[in-house]
Amino acid sequence: MLAPVLGYAVDRWGHRFHYVALAPVLWITSCALIGYSEAHPLVPLVFASLAGVINGAPLREWRWGGSFLLEAC
């Protein structure tokens, strides 16, 4: 669910490197929330999913297709 949002943000504003550099911070935050807090498990899951999407973003090329961002074949 977050991949189209990230794809749109990269297409709109650029700064792909800044997103990729942010991914390890999100992974660390996610693991810290799981291990050291009483937060609901969905909170770290959101951080982990966003970090996963960011890690895969440089490997994909995004293009606009109708109302969705589609992965270029």
CSV table of N, CA and C in Angstrom, one decimal:
chain,number,residue,atom,x,y,z
A,1,MET,N,0.8,-1.2,0.0
A,1,MET,CA,0.0,0.0,0.0
A,1,MET,C,0.9,1.3,0.0
A,2,LEU,N,2.1,1.2,0.5
A,2,LEU,CA,2.9,2.4,0.6
A,2,LEU,C,3.7,2.6,-0.7
A,3,ALA,N,3.9,1.6,-1.5
A,3,ALA,CA,4.7,1.7,-2.7
A,3,ALA,C,4.2,2.8,-3.6
A,4,PRO,N,3.0,2.9,-3.9
A,4,PRO,CA,2.5,4.0,-4.8
A,4,PRO,C,2.7,5.3,-4.3
A,5,VAL,N,2.6,5.5,-2.9
A,5,VAL,CA,2.8,6.8,-2.3
A,5,VAL,C,4.3,7.2,-2.4
A,6,LEU,N,5.2,6.2,-2.2
A,6,LEU,CA,6.6,6.5,-2.3
A,6,LEU,C,7.0,6.8,-3.7
A,7,GLY,N,6.4,6.0,-4.7
A,7,GLY,CA,6.7,6.3,-6.1
A,7,GLY,C,6.3,7.6,-6.5
A,8,TYR,N,5.1,8.1,-6.1
A,8,TYR,CA,4.6,9.4,-6.4
A,8,TYR,C,5.5,10.5,-5.8
A,9,ALA,N,5.9,10.3,-4.5
A,9,ALA,CA,6.8,11.3,-3.9
A,9,ALA,C,8.1,11.4,-4.6
A,10,VAL,N,8.7,10.3,-5.0
A,10,VAL,CA,10.0,10.3,-5.8
A,10,VAL,C,9.8,11.0,-7.1
A,11,ASP,N,8.7,10.7,-7.8
A,11,ASP,CA,8.4,11.3,-9.1
A,11,ASP,C,8.2,12.8,-9.0
A,12,ARG,N,7.5,13.2,-7.9
A,12,ARG,CA,7.1,14.6,-7.7
A,12,ARG,C,8.3,15.4,-7.2
A,13,TRP,N,9.0,15.0,-6.2
A,13,TRP,CA,10.0,15.8,-5.6
A,13,TRP,C,11.4,15.3,-5.7
A,14,GLY,N,11.6,14.1,-6.2
A,14,GLY,CA,13.0,13.6,-6.4
A,14,GLY,C,13.6,13.2,-5.0
A,15,HIS,N,14.8,13.4,-4.8
A,15,HIS,CA,15.5,13.1,-3.6
A,15,HIS,C,15.5,11.6,-3.2
A,16,ARG,N,15.7,10.8,-4.2
A,16,ARG,CA,15.7,9.3,-4.0
A,16,ARG,C,16.7,8.9,-3.0
A,17,PHE,N,17.9,9.5,-3.0
A,17,PHE,CA,19.0,9.1,-2.1
A,17,PHE,C,18.5,9.4,-0.6
A,18,HIS,N,17.8,10.5,-0.4
A,18,HIS,CA,17.4,10.8,0.9
A,18,HIS,C,16.4,9.8,1.5
A,19,TYR,N,15.6,9.3,0.6
A,19,TYR,CA,14.7,8.2,1.0
A,19,TYR,C,15.4,6.9,1.4
A,20,VAL,N,16.4,6.6,0.5
A,20,VAL,CA,17.2,5.4,0.7
A,20,VAL,C,18.0,5.5,2.0
A,21,ALA,N,18.5,6.7,2.3
A,21,ALA,CA,19.3,6.9,3.5
A,21,ALA,C,18.4,6.8,4.8
A,22,LEU,N,17.2,7.1,4.6
A,22,LEU,CA,16.2,7.0,5.7
A,22,LEU,C,15.8,5.6,6.1
A,23,ALA,N,15.9,4.7,5.2
A,23,ALA,CA,15.5,3.3,5.4
A,23,ALA,C,16.1,2.6,6.6
A,24,PRO,N,17.4,2.7,6.8
A,24,PRO,CA,18.0,2.1,8.0
A,24,PRO,C,17.5,2.6,9.3
A,25,VAL,N,17.2,3.9,9.3
A,25,VAL,CA,16.7,4.6,10.5
A,25,VAL,C,15.3,4.0,10.8
A,26,LEU,N,14.5,3.8,9.8
A,26,LEU,CA,13.2,3.2,10.0
A,26,LEU,C,13.3,1.7,10.4
A,27,TRP,N,14.2,0.9,9.9
A,27,TRP,CA,14.4,-0.4,10.3
A,27,TRP,C,14.8,-0.5,11.8
A,28,ILE,N,15.7,0.4,12.2
A,28,ILE,CA,16.2,0.5,13.6
A,28,ILE,C,15.0,0.9,14.5
A,29,THR,N,14.3,1.8,14.1
A,29,THR,CA,13.1,2.2,14.9
A,29,THR,C,12.1,1.1,15.0
A,30,SER,N,11.9,0.4,13.9
A,30,SER,CA,10.9,-0.7,14.0
A,30,SER,C,11.4,-1.8,15.0
A,31,CYS,N,12.7,-2.2,14.9
A,31,CYS,CA,13.2,-3.2,15.8
A,31,CYS,C,13.2,-2.8,17.2
A,32,ALA,N,13.5,-1.5,17.4
A,32,ALA,CA,13.5,-1.0,18.8
A,32,ALA,C,12.1,-0.9,19.4
A,33,LEU,N,11.1,-0.6,18.6
A,33,LEU,CA,9.7,-0.6,19.1
A,33,LEU,C,9.3,-2.0,19.4
A,34,ILE,N,9.7,-3.0,18.6
A,34,ILE,CA,9.3,-4.4,18.9
A,34,ILE,C,10.0,-4.9,20.2
A,35,GLY,N,11.3,-4.6,20.3
A,35,GLY,CA,12.0,-5.1,21.4
A,35,GLY,C,11.9,-4.4,22.7
A,36,TYR,N,11.8,-3.1,22.7
A,36,TYR,CA,11.9,-2.3,23.9
A,36,TYR,C,10.7,-1.4,24.3
A,37,SER,N,9.6,-1.7,23.7
A,37,SER,CA,8.4,-0.8,24.0
A,37,SER,C,7.2,-1.7,24.1
A,38,GLU,N,6.2,-1.1,24.6
A,38,GLU,CA,4.9,-1.8,24.8
A,38,GLU,C,3.9,-1.3,23.7
A,39,ALA,N,4.4,-0.8,22.6
A,39,ALA,CA,3.6,-0.3,21.5
A,39,ALA,C,2.8,-1.5,20.8
A,40,HIS,N,1.7,-1.1,20.3
A,40,HIS,CA,0.9,-2.1,19.5
A,40,HIS,C,1.8,-2.7,18.4
A,41,PRO,N,1.7,-4.0,18.1
A,41,PRO,CA,2.6,-4.5,17.0
A,41,PRO,C,2.4,-3.9,15.6
A,42,LEU,N,1.3,-3.3,15.4
A,42,LEU,CA,1.1,-2.7,14.1
A,42,LEU,C,1.9,-1.5,13.8
A,43,VAL,N,2.3,-0.8,14.9
A,43,VAL,CA,3.1,0.4,14.8
A,43,VAL,C,4.5,0.1,14.2
A,44,PRO,N,5.2,-0.9,14.8
A,44,PRO,CA,6.5,-1.3,14.2
A,44,PRO,C,6.3,-1.9,12.8
A,45,LEU,N,5.2,-2.6,12.6
A,45,LEU,CA,5.0,-3.2,11.3
A,45,LEU,C,4.9,-2.1,10.2
A,46,VAL,N,4.3,-1.0,10.5
A,46,VAL,CA,4.2,0.1,9.5
A,46,VAL,C,5.6,0.7,9.2
A,47,PHE,N,6.4,0.8,10.2
A,47,PHE,CA,7.8,1.3,10.0
A,47,PHE,C,8.6,0.3,9.2
A,48,ALA,N,8.4,-1.0,9.5
A,48,ALA,CA,9.2,-2.0,8.7
A,48,ALA,C,8.7,-2.1,7.3
A,49,SER,N,7.4,-1.9,7.1
A,49,SER,CA,6.9,-2.0,5.7
A,49,SER,C,7.4,-0.8,4.9
A,50,LEU,N,7.4,0.4,5.5
A,50,LEU,CA,7.9,1.6,4.8
A,50,LEU,C,9.4,1.4,4.5
A,51,ALA,N,10.1,0.9,5.4
A,51,ALA,CA,11.6,0.7,5.2
A,51,ALA,C,11.8,-0.3,4.1
A,52,GLY,N,11.0,-1.4,4.0
A,52,GLY,CA,11.1,-2.3,2.9
A,52,GLY,C,10.8,-1.8,1.6
A,53,VAL,N,9.8,-0.9,1.5
A,53,VAL,CA,9.4,-0.3,0.3
A,53,VAL,C,10.5,0.6,-0.2
A,54,ILE,N,11.1,1.4,0.8
A,54,ILE,CA,12.2,2.3,0.4
A,54,ILE,C,13.4,1.5,0.0
A,55,ASN,N,13.7,0.4,0.6
A,55,ASN,CA,14.9,-0.4,0.2
A,55,ASN,C,14.7,-0.9,-1.2
A,56,GLY,N,13.5,-1.2,-1.7
A,56,GLY,CA,13.3,-1.7,-3.0
A,56,GLY,C,13.1,-0.7,-4.1
A,57,ALA,N,12.9,0.6,-3.7
A,57,ALA,CA,12.6,1.6,-4.6
A,57,ALA,C,13.8,1.9,-5.6
A,58,PRO,N,15.0,1.9,-5.2
A,58,PRO,CA,16.1,2.1,-6.3
A,58,PRO,C,16.2,1.0,-7.3
A,59,LEU,N,15.6,-0.2,-7.0
A,59,LEU,CA,15.7,-1.3,-7.9
A,59,LEU,C,14.6,-1.3,-9.0
A,60,ARG,N,13.6,-0.4,-8.8
A,60,ARG,CA,12.4,-0.3,-9.7
A,60,ARG,C,12.4,1.0,-10.4
A,61,GLU,N,11.8,1.0,-11.5
A,61,GLU,CA,11.5,2.2,-12.3
A,61,GLU,C,10.0,2.4,-12.3
A,62,TRP,N,9.5,3.6,-11.8
A,62,TRP,CA,8.1,3.8,-11.7
A,62,TRP,C,7.6,4.7,-12.8
A,63,ARG,N,6.4,4.4,-13.2
A,63,ARG,CA,5.8,5.3,-14.3
A,63,ARG,C,4.3,5.4,-13.9
A,64,TRP,N,3.7,6.5,-14.4
A,64,TRP,CA,2.3,6.7,-14.0
A,64,TRP,C,1.4,6.0,-15.0
A,65,GLY,N,0.4,5.2,-14.5
A,65,GLY,CA,-0.5,4.5,-15.4
A,65,GLY,C,-1.9,4.6,-14.9
A,66,GLY,N,-2.7,5.5,-15.5
A,66,GLY,CA,-4.0,5.7,-15.0
A,66,GLY,C,-4.1,6.3,-13.6
A,67,SER,N,-4.7,5.6,-12.7
A,67,SER,CA,-4.8,6.2,-11.4
A,67,SER,C,-3.9,5.5,-10.4
A,68,PHE,N,-3.0,4.6,-10.9
A,68,PHE,CA,-2.0,3.9,-10.1
A,68,PHE,C,-0.6,4.1,-10.6
A,69,LEU,N,0.4,4.0,-9.7
A,69,LEU,CA,1.7,4.0,-10.2
A,69,LEU,C,2.1,2.5,-10.4
A,70,LEU,N,2.5,2.3,-11.6
A,70,LEU,CA,2.8,0.9,-12.0
A,70,LEU,C,4.3,0.7,-12.2
A,71,GLU,N,4.6,-0.5,-11.9
A,71,GLU,CA,6.1,-0.9,-12.1
A,71,GLU,C,6.3,-1.1,-13.6
A,72,ALA,N,7.4,-0.4,-14.0
A,72,ALA,CA,7.7,-0.5,-15.5
A,72,ALA,C,8.3,-1.9,-15.7
A,73,CYS,N,7.8,-2.5,-16.8
A,73,CYS,CA,8.2,-3.9,-17.2
A,73,CYS,C,9.5,-3.9,-17.9
